[in-house]
XYZ file of C-alpha atoms in Angstrom:
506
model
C -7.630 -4.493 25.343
C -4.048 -5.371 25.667
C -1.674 -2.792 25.319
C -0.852 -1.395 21.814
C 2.335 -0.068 20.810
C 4.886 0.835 17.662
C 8.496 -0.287 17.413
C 10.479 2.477 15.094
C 13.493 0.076 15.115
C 14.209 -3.593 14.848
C 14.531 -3.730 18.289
C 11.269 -5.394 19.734
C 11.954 -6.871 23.326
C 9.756 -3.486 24.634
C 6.962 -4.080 21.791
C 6.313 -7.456 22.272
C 5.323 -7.000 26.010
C 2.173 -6.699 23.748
C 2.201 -10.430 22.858
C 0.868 -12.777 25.310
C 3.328 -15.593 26.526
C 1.608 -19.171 26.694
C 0.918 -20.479 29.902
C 1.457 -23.991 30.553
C -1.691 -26.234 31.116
C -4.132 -23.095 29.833
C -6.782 -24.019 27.287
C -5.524 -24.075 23.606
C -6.137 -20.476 22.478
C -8.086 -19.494 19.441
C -7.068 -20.863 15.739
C -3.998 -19.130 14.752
C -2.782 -17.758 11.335
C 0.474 -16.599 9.954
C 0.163 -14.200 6.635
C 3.648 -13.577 4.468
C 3.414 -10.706 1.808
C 6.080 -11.258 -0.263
C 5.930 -7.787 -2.039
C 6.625 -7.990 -6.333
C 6.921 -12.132 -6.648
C 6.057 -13.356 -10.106
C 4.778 -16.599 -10.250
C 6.822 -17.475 -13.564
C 9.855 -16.524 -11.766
C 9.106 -18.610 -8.826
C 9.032 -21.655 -10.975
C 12.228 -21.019 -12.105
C 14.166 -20.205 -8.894
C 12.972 -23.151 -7.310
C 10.824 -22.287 -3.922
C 11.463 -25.709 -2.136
C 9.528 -24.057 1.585
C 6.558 -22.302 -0.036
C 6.471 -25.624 -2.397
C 6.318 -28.132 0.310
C 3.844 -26.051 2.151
C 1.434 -25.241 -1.168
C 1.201 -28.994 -1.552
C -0.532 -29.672 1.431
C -3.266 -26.721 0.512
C -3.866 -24.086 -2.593
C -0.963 -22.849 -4.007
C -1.351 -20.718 -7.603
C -1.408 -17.917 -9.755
C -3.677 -15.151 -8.667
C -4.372 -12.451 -10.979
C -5.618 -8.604 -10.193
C -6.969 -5.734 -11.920
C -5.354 -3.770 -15.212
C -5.514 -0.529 -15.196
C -9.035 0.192 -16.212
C -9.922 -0.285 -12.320
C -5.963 0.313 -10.984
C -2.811 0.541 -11.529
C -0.501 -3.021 -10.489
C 1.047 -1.542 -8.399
C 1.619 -2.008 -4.292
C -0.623 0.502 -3.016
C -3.905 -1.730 -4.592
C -2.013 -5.031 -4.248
C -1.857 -4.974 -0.928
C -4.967 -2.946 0.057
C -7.091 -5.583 -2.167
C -5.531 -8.396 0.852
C -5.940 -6.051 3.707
C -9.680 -5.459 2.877
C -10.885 -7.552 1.061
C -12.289 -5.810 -1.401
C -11.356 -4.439 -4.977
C -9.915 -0.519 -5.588
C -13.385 0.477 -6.916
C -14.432 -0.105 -3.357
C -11.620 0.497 -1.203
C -10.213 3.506 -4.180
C -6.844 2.608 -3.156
C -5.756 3.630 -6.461
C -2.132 3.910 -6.483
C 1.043 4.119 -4.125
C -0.064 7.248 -2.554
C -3.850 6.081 -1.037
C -5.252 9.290 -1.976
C -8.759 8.475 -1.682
C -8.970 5.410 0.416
C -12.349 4.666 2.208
C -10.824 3.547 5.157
C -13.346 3.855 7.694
C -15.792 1.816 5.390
C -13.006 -0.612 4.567
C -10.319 -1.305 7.486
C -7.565 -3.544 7.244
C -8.627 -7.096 8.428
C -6.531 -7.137 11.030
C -7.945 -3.936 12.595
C -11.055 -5.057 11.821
C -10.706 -8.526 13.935
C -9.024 -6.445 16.859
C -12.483 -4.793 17.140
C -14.329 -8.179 17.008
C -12.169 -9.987 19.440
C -10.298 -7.986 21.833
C -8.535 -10.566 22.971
C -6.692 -11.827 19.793
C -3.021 -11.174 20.096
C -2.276 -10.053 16.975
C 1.312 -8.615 14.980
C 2.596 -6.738 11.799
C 6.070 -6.153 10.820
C 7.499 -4.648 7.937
C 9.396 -1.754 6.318
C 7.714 0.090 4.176
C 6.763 2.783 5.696
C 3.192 3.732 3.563
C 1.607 0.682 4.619
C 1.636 1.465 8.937
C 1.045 5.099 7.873
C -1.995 4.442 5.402
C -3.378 0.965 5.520
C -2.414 -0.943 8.680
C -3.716 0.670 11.771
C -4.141 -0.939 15.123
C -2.595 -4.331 15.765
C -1.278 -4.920 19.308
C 2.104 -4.783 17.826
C 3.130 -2.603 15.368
C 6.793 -2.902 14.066
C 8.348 -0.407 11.506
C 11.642 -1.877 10.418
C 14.496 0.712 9.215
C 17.867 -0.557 7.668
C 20.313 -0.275 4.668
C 18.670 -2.048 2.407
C 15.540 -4.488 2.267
C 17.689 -7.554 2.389
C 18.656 -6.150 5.799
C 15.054 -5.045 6.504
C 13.619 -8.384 5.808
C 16.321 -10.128 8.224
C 14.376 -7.913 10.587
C 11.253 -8.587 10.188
C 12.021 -12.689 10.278
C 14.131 -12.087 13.506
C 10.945 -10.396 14.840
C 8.216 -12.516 14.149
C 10.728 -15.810 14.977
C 11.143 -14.146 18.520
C 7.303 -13.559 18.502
C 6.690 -17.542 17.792
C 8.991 -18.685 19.825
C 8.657 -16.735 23.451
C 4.863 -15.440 23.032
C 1.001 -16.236 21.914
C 0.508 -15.013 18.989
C -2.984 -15.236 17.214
C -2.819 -13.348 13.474
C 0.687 -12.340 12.461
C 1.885 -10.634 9.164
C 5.513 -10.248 8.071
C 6.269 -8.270 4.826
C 9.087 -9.205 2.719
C 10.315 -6.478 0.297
C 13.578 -8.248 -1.103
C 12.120 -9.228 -4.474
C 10.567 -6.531 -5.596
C 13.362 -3.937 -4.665
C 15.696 -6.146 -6.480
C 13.522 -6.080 -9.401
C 12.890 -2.355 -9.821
C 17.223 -2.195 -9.073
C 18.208 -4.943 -11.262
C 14.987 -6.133 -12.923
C 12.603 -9.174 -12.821
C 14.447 -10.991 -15.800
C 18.259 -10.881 -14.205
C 19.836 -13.815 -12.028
C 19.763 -11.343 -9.253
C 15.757 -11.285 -9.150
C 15.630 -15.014 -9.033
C 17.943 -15.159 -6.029
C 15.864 -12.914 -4.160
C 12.924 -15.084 -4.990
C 15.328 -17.984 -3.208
C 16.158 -15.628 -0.283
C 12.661 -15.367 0.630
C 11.767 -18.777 -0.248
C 14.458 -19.687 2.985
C 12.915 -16.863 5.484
C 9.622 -18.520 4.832
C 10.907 -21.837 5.626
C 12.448 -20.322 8.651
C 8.796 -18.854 9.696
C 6.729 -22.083 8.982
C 9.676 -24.142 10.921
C 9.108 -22.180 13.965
C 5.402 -22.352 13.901
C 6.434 -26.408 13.791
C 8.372 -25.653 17.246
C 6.346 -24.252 19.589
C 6.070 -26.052 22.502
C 2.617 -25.826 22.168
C 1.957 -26.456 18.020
C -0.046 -29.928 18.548
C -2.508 -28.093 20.419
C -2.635 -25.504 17.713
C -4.573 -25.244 14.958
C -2.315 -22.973 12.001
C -3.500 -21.336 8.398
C -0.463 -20.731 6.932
C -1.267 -17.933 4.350
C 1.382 -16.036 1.668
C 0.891 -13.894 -1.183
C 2.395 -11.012 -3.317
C 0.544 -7.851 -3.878
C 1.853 -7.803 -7.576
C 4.333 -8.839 -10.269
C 6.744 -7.219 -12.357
C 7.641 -6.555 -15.837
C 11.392 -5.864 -16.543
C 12.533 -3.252 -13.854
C 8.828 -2.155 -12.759
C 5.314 -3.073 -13.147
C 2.444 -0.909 -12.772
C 0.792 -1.657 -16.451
C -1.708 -4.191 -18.049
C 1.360 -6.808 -19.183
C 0.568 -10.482 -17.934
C 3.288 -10.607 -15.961
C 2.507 -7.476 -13.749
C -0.901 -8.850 -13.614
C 0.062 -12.580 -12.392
C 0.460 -12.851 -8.859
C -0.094 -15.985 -6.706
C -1.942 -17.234 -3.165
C -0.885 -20.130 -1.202
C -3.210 -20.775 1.939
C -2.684 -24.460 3.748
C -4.409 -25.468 7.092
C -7.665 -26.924 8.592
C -10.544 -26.883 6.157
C -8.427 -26.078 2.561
C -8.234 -28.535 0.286
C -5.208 -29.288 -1.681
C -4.709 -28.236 -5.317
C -5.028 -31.569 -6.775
C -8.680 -31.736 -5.356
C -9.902 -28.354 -5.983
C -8.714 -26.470 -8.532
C -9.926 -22.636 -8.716
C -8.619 -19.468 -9.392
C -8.109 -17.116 -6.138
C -7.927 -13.838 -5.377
C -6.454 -11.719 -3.247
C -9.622 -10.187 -1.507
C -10.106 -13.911 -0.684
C -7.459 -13.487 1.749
C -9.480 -11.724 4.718
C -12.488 -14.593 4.273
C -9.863 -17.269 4.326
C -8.305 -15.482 7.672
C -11.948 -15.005 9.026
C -13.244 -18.392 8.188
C -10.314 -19.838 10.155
C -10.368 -17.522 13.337
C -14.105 -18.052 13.868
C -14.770 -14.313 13.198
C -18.512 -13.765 11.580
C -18.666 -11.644 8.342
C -21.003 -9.154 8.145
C -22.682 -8.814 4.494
C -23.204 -4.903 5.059
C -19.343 -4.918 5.009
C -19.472 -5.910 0.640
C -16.453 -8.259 0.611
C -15.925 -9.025 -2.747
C -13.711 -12.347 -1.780
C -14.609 -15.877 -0.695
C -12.686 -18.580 1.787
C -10.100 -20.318 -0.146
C -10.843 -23.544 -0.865
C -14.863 -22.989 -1.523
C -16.444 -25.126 -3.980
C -17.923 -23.118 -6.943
C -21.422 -22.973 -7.690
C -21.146 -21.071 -11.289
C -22.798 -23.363 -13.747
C -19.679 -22.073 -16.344
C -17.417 -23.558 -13.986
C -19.007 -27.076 -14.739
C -17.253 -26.854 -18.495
C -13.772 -27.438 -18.937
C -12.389 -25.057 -20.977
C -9.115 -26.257 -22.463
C -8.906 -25.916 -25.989
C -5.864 -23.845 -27.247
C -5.050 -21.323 -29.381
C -6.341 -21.398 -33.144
C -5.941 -18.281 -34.825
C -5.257 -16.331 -31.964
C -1.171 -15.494 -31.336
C 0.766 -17.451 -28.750
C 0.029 -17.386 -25.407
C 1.915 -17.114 -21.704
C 1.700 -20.221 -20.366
C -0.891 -21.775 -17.778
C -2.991 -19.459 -19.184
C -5.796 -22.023 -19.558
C -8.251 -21.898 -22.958
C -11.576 -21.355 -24.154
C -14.355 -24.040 -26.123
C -17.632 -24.144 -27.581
C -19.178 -26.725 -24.539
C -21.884 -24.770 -22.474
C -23.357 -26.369 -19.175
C -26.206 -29.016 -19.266
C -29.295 -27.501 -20.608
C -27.808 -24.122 -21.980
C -28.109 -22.856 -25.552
C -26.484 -20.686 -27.802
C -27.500 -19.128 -31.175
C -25.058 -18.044 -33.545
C -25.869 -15.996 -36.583
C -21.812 -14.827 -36.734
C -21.016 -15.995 -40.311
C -19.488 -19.544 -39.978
C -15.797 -19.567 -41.123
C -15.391 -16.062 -39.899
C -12.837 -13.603 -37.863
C -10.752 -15.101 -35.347
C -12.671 -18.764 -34.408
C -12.129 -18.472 -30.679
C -14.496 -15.587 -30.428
C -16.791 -16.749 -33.398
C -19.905 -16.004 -30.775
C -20.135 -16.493 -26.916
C -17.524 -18.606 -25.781
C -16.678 -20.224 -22.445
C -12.899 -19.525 -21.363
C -10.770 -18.689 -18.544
C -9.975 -15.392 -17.965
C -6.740 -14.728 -18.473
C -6.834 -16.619 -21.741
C -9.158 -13.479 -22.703
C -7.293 -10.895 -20.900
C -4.016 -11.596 -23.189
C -6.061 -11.949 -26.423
C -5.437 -8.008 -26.528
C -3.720 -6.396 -23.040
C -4.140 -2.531 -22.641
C -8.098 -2.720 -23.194
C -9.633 -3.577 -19.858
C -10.266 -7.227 -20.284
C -8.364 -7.780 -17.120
C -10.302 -5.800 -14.727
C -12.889 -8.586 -15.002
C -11.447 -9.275 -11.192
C -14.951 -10.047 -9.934
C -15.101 -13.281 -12.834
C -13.310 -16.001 -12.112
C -12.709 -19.520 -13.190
C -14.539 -20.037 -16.063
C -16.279 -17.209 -17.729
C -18.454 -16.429 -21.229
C -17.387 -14.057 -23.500
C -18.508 -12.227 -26.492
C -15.669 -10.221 -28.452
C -16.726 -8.952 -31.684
C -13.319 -6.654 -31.015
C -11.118 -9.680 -30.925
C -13.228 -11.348 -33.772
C -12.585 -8.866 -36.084
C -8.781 -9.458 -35.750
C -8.910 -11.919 -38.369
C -9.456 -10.668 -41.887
C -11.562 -7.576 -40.910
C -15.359 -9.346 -41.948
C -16.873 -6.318 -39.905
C -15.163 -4.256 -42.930
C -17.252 -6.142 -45.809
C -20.480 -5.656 -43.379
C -20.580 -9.091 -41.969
C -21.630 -8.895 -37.929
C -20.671 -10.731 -34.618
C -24.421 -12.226 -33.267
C -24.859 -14.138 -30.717
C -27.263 -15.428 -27.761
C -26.152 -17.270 -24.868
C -29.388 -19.072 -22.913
C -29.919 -20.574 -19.316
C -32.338 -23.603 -19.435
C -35.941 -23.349 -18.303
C -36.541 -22.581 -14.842
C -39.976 -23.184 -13.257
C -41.330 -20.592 -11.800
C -43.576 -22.328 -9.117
C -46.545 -20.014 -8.818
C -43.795 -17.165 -8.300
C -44.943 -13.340 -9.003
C -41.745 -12.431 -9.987
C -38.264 -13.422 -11.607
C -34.986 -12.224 -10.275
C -31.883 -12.440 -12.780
C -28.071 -12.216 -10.863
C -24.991 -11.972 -12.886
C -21.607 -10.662 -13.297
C -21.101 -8.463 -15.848
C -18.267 -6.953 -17.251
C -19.446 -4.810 -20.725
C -17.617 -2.206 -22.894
C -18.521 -0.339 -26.121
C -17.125 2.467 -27.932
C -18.515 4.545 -30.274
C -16.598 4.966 -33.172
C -18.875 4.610 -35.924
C -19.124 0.593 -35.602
C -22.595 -0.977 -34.370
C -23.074 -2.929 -31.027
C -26.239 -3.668 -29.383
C -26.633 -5.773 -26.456
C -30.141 -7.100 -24.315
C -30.875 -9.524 -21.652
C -33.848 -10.937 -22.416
C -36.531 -13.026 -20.483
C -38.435 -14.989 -22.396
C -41.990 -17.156 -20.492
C -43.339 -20.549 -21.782
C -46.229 -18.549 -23.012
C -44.816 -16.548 -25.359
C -44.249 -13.539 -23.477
C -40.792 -11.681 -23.909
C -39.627 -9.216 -21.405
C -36.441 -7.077 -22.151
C -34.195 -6.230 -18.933
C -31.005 -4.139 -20.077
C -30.089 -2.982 -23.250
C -27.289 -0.829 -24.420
C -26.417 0.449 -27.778
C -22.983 2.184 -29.150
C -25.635 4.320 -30.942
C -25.768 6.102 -27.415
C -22.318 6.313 -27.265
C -19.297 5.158 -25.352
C -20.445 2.474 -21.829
C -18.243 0.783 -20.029
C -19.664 -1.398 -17.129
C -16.578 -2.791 -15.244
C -16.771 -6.180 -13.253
C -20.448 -5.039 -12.316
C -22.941 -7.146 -10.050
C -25.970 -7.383 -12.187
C -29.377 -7.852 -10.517
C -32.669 -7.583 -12.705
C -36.277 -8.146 -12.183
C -39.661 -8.196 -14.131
C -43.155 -9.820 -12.647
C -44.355 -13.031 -13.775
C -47.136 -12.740 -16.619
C -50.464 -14.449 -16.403
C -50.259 -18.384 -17.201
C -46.512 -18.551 -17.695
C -44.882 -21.207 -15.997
C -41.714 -21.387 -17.308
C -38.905 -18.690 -17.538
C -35.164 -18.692 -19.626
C -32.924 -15.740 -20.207
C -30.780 -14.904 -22.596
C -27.990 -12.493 -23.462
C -27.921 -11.526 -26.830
C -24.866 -9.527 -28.745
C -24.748 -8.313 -32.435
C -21.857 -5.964 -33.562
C -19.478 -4.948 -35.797
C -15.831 -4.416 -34.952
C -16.503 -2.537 -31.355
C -16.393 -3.944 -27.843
C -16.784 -6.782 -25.876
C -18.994 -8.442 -23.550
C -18.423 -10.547 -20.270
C -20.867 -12.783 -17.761
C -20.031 -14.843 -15.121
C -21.779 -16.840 -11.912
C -25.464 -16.627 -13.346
C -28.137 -17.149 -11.299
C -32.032 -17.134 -12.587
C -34.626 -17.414 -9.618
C -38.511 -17.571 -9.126
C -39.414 -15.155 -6.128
């Protein structure tokens, strides 16, 4: 283990004795990766401003928005944001819950970086930043640990770029992270919508730049193999953020290097627990499934038969949306059905039954409700809103109802004794008077119909958030055939959410 040790100032020559220097003729060293946390970057801003460095490199990878939990899981604020790309995981795992970590299960869920130290010994690995809650809570034992202290974070941030330039240019570095606070302190000072915020954004924009262009000049970069990863661990709204509003939930990834495909070939919505898989993926480091990582590498392929169905179609009768928001439509995936008994020409049409959509075309149909803590969905998702239905000319208040059933296609069951159902599920009712009733339902080619879940507002209030579903039921005598289907009737109530469904024989 090589030696460990924590700069208090900017001052680093002692600290970095803790980086290896290169040594000329040695075999290339492991893959390397260099991770920028921009801290409080709105994407929307970003477009604005004009990020020519992080632009250039996005193009040659992924490079998008990147949107985290409301407040029904967590607050957006930094202490989740960043614990979410340190882990790996979402605050109803890690219970990182706001900026004071109160509650975080630390031992069960380390920061990456700690983690990969215990894997591989040998990695030489680096952190700098300045604030101060993230060495005291989250990050715990890189080789070097640098806590940067100055006037103000512009000043900070020139620290933290001076220290990780010094790192690429005289030693070996194998996983680095550099925090940049600029943007977000000049938000909360002088707020996200003044000129001030955008020239931040253009500040950090330049020390990126300056990072990636001396990653370009080490003497021994051909022989290298780099992931370039950035990200911010929220957005803002006005002077703060910390509340459901799009643009506090919007942040971004970019991830370029060996193995990621550019935007323009795959186009999916990331997260920031994808971060650590991404990081892993690249540095050869295994994964262990015991450790529940709710992310996957950037760049993956989806699998999700929801994500086969473009969902484009704008607004109808909903109100005006943020842009880049992405739709909704009626199209379902080869094979699936849906049944709607909703009365035709009623309520709001984009939720006249289950719909496909993105999410974040859902989440701002009505903010403040926990539609966005859907973080385990992704991409393309089905929903069923009787809520947001009802927003159109109240047909729950003359006694019509929302019903609808959303069903997979027949899946043989091969002499199988048993039936195994998988899906995300993210389900809320309320019980206020107004009816909901929900069931997943198996139904056999011989007539036999299983229920596997119900829930009722007669019962009273349920809110499942972003849950992993997994139901069973044995195979009945003769039946050689199995579909399943999710059925929702309601008045003016809740909502209803599915994503990545998976129906196997086994």
């Amino acid at each position: 283990m090589r030696l460990r040790l924590t700069a208090l100032t900017a001052c680093t020559a002692i600290a970095l004795a803790g980086i290896v220097t290169p040594t000329a003729g040695a075999i290339p060293p492991l893959p390397k990766v260099l991770f920028v946390d921009m801290d409080g970057m709105r994407w929307d801003k970003m477009q604005q401003a004009g990020t020519p460095n992080l632009s250039a490199v996005g193009a040659t990878g992924q490079f998008g928005p990147a949107y985290i939990q409301d407040n029904a899981i967590a607050g957006t604020n930094s202490g989740p944001g960043h614990t979410n790309m340190f882990t790996g995981v979402w605050p109803d795992k890690h219970n990182v819950l706001d900026n004071s970590f109160n509650g975080y299960r630390k031992s069960q869920y380390p920061d990456f970086i700690t983690r990969a130290e215990g894997l591989r010994p040998e990695l030489s690995t680096f952190t700098t930043l300045d604030w101060t809650p993230l060495n005291t809570y989250l990050i715990d034992r890189p080789d070097v640990k640098l806590q940067q202290n100055g006037a103000n974070q512009q000043i900070t941030d020139r620290q933290s770029t001076d220290a990780a330039l010094e790192v690429l240019g005289k030693h070996n570095p194998d996983l680095m992270m550099v925090y940049l606070h600029d943007v977000d302190a000049t938000g909360h000072s002088l707020g996200s919508d003044s000129p001030d915020y955008l020239q931040a954004i253009r500040r950090v924009d330049a020390k990126f730049g300056e990072l990636v262009a001396a990653v370009k000049a080490r003497a021994t970069y051909q022989n290298e193999r780099w992931l370039i990863v950035a990200a911010t661990d929220h957005g803002q709204t006005g002077f703060g953020h910390g509340g459901d509003q799009h643009t506090s939930r919007q942040g971004w990834i970019l991830a370029a290097g060996p193995g990621i495909p550019t935007t323009a070939t795959v186009r999916r919505e990331w997260r920031q627990v994808d971060i650590m898989p991404t990081v892993y993926r690249h540095l050869g480091l295994p994964i262990d499934p015991a450790w529940g990582l709710d992310g996957v590498p950037i760049g993956a392929r989806s699998n999700d038969p929801f994500d086969t169905v473009r969902a484009t179609s704008g607004v109808v009768d909903e109100a005006p949306k943020p842009a880049g928001v992405g739709g909704w439509t009626t199209a379902l995936p080869t094979s699936w059905t849906r049944v709607d008994k909703t009365p035709v020409g009623s309520g709001v049409t984009e939720y006249r039954g289950w719909r496909l959509m993105s999410g974040e075309f859902w989440t701002t149909s009505q903010e403040g409700q926990g539609r966005g803590s859907f973080v385990r969905g992704r991409d393309v998702i089905a929903v069923a809103d009787p809520d947001e239905w009802n927003d159109k000319g109240d047909p729950a208040g003359g006694g019509a109802l929302f019903d609808s059933a959303l069903t997979t296609p027949w899946v043989p069951l091969r002499k199988a004794p048993g039936v195994q159902v998988d899906y995300l599920s993210h389900y809320k009712q309320v019980a206020d008077g107004q009816p909901q009733d929900a069931e997943v339902v198996a139904e056999f080619d011989n007539g036999v119909r299983r229920v596997l879940w119900t829930a009722s507002a007669a019962n009273g209030a349920k809110f499942d958030i972003s849950k992993a579903m997994h139901l069973t039921t044995g195979v009945p005598t003769g039946a050689t055939k199995v579909r399943v289907t999710w059925h929702l009737k309601a008045g003016n109530n809740g909502y209803w959410a599915i994503d990545a469904p998976k129906v196997a024989a086994g």
